[in-house]
Tab-separated table of C-alpha atoms and ligand atoms in Angstrom:
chain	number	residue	atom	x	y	z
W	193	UNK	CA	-18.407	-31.454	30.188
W	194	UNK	CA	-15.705	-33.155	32.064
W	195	UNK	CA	-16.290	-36.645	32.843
W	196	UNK	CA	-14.904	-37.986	36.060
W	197	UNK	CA	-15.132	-42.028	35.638
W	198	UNK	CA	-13.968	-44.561	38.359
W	199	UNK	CA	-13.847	-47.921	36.935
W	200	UNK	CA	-14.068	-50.812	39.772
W	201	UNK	CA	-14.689	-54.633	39.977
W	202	UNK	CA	-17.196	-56.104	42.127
W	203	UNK	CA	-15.505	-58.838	44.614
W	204	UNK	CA	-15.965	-62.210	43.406
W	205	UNK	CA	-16.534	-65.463	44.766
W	206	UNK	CA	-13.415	-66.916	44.853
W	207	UNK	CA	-11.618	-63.840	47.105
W	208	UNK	CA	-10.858	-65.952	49.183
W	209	UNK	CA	-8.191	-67.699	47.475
W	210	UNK	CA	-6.779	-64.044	47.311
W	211	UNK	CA	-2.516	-63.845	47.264
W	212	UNK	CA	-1.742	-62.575	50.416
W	213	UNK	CA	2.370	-61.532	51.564
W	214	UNK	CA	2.119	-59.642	54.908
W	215	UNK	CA	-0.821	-61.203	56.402
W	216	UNK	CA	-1.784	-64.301	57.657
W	217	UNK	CA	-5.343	-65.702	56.309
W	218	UNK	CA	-8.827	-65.042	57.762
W	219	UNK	CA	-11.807	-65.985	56.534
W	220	UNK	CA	-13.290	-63.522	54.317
W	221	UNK	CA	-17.329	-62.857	54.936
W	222	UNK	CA	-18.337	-62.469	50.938
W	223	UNK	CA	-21.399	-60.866	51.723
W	224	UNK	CA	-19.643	-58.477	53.675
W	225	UNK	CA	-17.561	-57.485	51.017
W	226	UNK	CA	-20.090	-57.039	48.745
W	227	UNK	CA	-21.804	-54.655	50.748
W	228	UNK	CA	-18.511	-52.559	51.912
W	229	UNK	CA	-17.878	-53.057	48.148
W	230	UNK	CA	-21.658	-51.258	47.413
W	231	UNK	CA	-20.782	-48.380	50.200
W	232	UNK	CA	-17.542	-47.655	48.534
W	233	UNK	CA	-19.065	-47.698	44.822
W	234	UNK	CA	-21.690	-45.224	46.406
W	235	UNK	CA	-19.528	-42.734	47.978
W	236	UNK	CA	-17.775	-42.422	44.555
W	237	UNK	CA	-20.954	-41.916	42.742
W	238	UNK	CA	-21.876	-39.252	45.748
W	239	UNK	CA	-18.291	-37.435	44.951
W	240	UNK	CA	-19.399	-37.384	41.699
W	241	UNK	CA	-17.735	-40.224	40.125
W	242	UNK	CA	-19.192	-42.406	36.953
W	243	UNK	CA	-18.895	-45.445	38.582
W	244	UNK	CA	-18.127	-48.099	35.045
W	245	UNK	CA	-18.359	-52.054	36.063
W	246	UNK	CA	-15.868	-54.319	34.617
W	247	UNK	CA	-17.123	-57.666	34.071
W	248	UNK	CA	-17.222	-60.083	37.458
W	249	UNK	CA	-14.316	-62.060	37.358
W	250	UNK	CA	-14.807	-65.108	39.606
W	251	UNK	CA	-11.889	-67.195	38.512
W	252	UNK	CA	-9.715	-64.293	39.328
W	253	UNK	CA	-9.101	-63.888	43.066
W	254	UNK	CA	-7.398	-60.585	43.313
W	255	UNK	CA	-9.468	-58.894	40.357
W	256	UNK	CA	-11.237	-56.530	42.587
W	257	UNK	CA	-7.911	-54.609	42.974
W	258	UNK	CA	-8.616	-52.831	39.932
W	259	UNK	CA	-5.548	-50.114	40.093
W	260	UNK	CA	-2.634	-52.947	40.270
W	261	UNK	CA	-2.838	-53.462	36.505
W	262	UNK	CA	-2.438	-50.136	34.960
W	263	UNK	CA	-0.942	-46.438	35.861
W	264	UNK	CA	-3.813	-44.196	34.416
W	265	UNK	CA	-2.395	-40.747	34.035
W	266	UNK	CA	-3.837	-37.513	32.326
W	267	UNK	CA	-2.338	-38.414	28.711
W	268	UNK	CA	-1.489	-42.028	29.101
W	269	UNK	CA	-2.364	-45.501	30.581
W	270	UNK	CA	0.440	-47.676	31.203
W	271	UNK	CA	-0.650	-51.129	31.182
W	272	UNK	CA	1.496	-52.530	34.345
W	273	UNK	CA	3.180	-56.444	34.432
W	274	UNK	CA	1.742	-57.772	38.011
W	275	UNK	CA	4.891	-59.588	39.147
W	276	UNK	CA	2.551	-62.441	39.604
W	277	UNK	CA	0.810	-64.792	36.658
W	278	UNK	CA	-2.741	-64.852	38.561
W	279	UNK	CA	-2.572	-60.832	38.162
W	280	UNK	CA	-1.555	-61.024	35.280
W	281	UNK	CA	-4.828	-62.301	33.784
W	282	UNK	CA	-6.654	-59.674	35.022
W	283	UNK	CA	-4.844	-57.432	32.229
W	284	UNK	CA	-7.135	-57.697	28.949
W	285	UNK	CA	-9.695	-56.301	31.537
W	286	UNK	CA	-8.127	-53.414	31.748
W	287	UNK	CA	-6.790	-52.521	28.409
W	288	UNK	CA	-10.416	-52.940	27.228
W	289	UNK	CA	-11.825	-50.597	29.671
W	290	UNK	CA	-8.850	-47.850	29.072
W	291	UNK	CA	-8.025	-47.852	25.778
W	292	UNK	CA	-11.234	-45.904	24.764
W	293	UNK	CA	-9.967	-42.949	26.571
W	294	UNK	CA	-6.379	-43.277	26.772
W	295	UNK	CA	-3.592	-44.078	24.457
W	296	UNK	CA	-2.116	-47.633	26.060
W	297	UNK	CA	1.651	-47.846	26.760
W	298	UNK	CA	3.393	-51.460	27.928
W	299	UNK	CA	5.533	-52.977	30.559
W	300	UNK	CA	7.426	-55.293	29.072
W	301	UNK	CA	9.573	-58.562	31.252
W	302	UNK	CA	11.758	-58.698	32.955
W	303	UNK	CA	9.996	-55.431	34.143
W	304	UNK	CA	6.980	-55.885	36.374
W	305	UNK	CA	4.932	-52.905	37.612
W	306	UNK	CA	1.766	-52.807	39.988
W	307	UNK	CA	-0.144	-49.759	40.011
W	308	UNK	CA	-0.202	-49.636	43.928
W	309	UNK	CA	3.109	-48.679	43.950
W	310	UNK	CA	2.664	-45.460	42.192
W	311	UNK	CA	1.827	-42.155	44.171
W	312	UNK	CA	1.527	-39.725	42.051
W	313	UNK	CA	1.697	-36.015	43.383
W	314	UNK	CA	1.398	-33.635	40.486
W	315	UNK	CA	4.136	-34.325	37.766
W	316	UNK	CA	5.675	-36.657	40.050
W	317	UNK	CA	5.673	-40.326	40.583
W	318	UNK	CA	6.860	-41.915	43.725
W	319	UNK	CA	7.070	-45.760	43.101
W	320	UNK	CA	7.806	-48.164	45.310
W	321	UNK	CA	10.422	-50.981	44.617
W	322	UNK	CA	8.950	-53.616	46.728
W	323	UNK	CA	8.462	-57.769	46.095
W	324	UNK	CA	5.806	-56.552	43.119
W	325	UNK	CA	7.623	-54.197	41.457
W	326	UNK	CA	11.576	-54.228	40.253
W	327	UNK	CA	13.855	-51.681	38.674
W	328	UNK	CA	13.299	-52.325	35.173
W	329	UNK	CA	9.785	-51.633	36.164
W	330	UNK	CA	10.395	-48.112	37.162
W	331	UNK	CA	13.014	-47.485	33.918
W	332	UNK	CA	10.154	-48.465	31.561
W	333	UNK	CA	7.548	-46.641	33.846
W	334	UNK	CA	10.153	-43.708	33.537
W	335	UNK	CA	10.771	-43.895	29.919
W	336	UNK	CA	7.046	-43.744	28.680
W	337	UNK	CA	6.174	-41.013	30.640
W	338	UNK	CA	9.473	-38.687	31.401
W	339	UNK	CA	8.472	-37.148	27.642
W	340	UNK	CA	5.139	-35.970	29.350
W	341	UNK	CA	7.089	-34.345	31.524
W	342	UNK	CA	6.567	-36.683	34.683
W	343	UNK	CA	9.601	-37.363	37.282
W	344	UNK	CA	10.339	-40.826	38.754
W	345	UNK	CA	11.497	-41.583	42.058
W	346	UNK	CA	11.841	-44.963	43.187
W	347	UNK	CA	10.960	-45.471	46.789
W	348	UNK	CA	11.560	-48.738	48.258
W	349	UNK	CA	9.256	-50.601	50.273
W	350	UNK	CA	9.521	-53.500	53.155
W	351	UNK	CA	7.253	-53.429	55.574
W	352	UNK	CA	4.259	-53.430	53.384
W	353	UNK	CA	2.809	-55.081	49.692
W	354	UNK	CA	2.800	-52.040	47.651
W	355	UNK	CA	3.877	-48.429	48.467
W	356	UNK	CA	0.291	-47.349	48.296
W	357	UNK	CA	-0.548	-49.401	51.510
W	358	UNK	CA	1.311	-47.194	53.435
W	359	UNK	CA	1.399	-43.900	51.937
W	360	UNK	CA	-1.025	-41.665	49.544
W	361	UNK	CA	-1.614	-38.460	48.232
W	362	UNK	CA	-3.898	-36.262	50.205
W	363	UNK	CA	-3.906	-33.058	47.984
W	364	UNK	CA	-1.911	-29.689	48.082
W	365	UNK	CA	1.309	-31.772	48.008
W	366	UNK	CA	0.762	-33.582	51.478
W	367	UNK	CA	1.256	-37.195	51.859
W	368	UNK	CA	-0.541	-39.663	54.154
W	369	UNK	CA	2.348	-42.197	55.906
W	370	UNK	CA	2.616	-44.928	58.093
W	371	UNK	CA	6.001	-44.467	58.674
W	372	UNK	CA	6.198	-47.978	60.271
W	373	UNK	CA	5.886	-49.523	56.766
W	374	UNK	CA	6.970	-47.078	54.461
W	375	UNK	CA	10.216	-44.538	54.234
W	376	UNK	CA	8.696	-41.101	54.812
W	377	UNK	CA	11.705	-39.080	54.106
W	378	UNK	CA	11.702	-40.455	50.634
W	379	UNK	CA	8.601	-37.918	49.257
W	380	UNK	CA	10.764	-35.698	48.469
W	381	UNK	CA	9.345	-32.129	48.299
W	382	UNK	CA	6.258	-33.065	49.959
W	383	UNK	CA	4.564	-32.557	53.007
W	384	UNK	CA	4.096	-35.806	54.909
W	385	UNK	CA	1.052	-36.439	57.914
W	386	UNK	CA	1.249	-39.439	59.534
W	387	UNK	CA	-0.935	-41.854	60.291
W	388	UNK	CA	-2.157	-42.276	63.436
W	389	UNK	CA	0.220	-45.706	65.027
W	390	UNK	CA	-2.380	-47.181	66.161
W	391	UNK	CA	-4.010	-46.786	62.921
W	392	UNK	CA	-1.829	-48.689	60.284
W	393	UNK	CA	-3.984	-49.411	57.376
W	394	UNK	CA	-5.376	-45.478	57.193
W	395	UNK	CA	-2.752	-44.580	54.978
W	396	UNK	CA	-4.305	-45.778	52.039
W	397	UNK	CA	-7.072	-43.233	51.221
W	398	UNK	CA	-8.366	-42.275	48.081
W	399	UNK	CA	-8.088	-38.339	47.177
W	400	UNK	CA	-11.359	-36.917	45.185
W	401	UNK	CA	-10.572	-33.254	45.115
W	402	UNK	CA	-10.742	-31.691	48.704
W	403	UNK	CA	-12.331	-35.361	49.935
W	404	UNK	CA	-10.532	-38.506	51.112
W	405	UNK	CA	-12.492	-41.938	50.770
W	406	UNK	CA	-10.556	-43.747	53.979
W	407	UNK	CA	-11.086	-47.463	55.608
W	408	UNK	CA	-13.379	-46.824	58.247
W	409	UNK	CA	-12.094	-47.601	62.386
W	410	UNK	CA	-9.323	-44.933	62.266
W	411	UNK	CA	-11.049	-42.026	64.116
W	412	UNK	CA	-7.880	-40.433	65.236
W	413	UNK	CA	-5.795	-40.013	61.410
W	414	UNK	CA	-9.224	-39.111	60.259
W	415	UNK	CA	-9.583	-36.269	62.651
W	416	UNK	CA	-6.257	-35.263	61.514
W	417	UNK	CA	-7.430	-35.055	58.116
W	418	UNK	CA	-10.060	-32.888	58.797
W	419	UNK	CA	-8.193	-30.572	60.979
W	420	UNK	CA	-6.474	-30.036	57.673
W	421	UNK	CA	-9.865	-29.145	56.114
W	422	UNK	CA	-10.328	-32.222	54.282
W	423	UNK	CA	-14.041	-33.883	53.526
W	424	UNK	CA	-13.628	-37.694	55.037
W	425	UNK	CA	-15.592	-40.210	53.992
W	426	UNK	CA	-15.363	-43.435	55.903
W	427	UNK	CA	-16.167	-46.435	53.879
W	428	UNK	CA	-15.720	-50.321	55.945
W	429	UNK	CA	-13.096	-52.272	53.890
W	430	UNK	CA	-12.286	-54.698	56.748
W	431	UNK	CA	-12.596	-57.875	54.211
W	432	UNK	CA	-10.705	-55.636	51.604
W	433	UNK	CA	-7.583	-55.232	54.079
W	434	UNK	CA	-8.205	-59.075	54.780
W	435	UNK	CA	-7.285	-59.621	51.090
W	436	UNK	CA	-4.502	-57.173	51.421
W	437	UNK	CA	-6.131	-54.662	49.666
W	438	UNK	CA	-7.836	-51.351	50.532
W	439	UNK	CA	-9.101	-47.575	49.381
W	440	UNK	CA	-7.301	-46.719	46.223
W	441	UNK	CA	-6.592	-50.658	45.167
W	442	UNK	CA	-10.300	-50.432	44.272
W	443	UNK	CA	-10.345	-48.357	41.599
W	444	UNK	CA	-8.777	-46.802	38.797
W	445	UNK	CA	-9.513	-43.177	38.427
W	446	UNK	CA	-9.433	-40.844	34.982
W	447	UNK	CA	-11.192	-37.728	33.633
W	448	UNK	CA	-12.144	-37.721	30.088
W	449	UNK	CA	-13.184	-33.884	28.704
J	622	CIR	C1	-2.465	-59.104	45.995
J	622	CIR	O1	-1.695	-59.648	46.762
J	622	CIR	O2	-2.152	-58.808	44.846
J	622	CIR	C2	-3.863	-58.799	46.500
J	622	CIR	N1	-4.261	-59.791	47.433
J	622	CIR	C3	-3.930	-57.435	47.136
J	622	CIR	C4	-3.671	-56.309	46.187
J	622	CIR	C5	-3.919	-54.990	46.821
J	622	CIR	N2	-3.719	-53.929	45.918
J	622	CIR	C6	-3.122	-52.772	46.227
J	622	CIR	O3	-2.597	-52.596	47.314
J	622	CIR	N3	-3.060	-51.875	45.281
């Protein structure tokens, strides 16, 4: 039987001292976050996810953001290089976790790589060049995985952290934008839905077949998602986005037969 595992980090203490690029600081309610943290790990167990723990890491800041350390595709996981040295201790982490299931490849410097750049929609792989992610990045991204038969388009990104804040996969080749932040016309062969302007940090929504886990307060995009039959699931993540994080940066996402 196919096993569908999601592996996450609970929040630690020291969140708080999170990196943050496009936002200013607020104070970030821990309990809170552990609790939207508990919501969202229940809604993947309810989509039939096997939720699997990594160990708390307190002395880590940004170590609930799970996906930014590794592209997990069907064959492969491609350990990542966070552009930053605090991220970059969150690696061992995540080669542990992975490389029971997948075969690990590297990114090596000058290349650095954060797995909320990547949208992947089917064989392809839009990535964003933004401040956490540089060329050489994308060429060694490309060159592990173009033999799998993967494409790479490099998308660049300014208004936001990582591509992924402002634009996901939704299914059937559709793409979730906030066009404010990211370059819509760059999915190329895809559908794109925006956001709803008022609504900027919807865009980031995690796609578990014909459901969407999405940051709760953004009735309108949501009712667009449904209008295009999609399940929603709306899961708080208001100290999340304080941290610059949100839906997908939660969790990394494979299926193991
Ligand atoms: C950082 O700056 O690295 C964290 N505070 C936020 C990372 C969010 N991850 C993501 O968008 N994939």
């Amino acid at each position: 039987m196919t096993r569908h595992i999601a592996f996450v980090r609970r929040p630690g203490a020291s969140i708080g001292d999170c990196l943050l690029t496009h936002r200013d600081r607020e104070g970030i309610d821990l309990d809170l976050a552990r609790r939207q943290h508990a919501a969202y790990r229940e809604a993947l167990s309810r989509l039939g996810r096997e939720v699997i723990e990594l160990e708390e890491a307190d002395e880590h800041p940004d170590a609930v953001f799970v996906e930014d350390p590794v592209v997990a595709l069907d064959e492969i996981a491609v350990i990542a290089r966070p552009a930053t040295e605090s991220r970059r201790r969150e690696i061992p982490s995540l080669e542990a976790a992975l490389g029971p299931y997948r075969e690990l490849a590297h990114i090596a410097a000058p290349g650095t790589l954060e797995g909320g750049d990547v949208v992947r929609v089917g064989r392809r792989l839009f990535v964003g060049l933004s401040s956490r992610t540089n060329q050489a990045g994308i060429d060694q991204l490309r060159a592990h995985i173009a033999p799998l038969g993967y494409e790479v388009h490099a998308v660049p990104v300014t208004g936001c952290l990582h591509l992924k804040t402002g634009a996901s996969h939704i299914g059937h080749g559709r793409v979730l934008v906030n066009r404010d932040w990211v370059d819509a016309d760059a999915f190329v062969g895809c559908e794109t839905i925006d956001v709803d302007p008022s609504e900027a940090w919807s865009a980031n929504a995690v796609l578990l077949g014909e459901h969407v886990i999405v940051p709760a307060g953004a009735a309108k995009t949501c009712a667009r998602l449904r209008a295009l039959g999609l399940n929603v699931h709306e899961v708080g993540l208001s100290e999340m986005q304080k941290a610059e994080g949100s839906a997908t940066c939660l969790s990394v996402l494979i299926s193991v037969e």
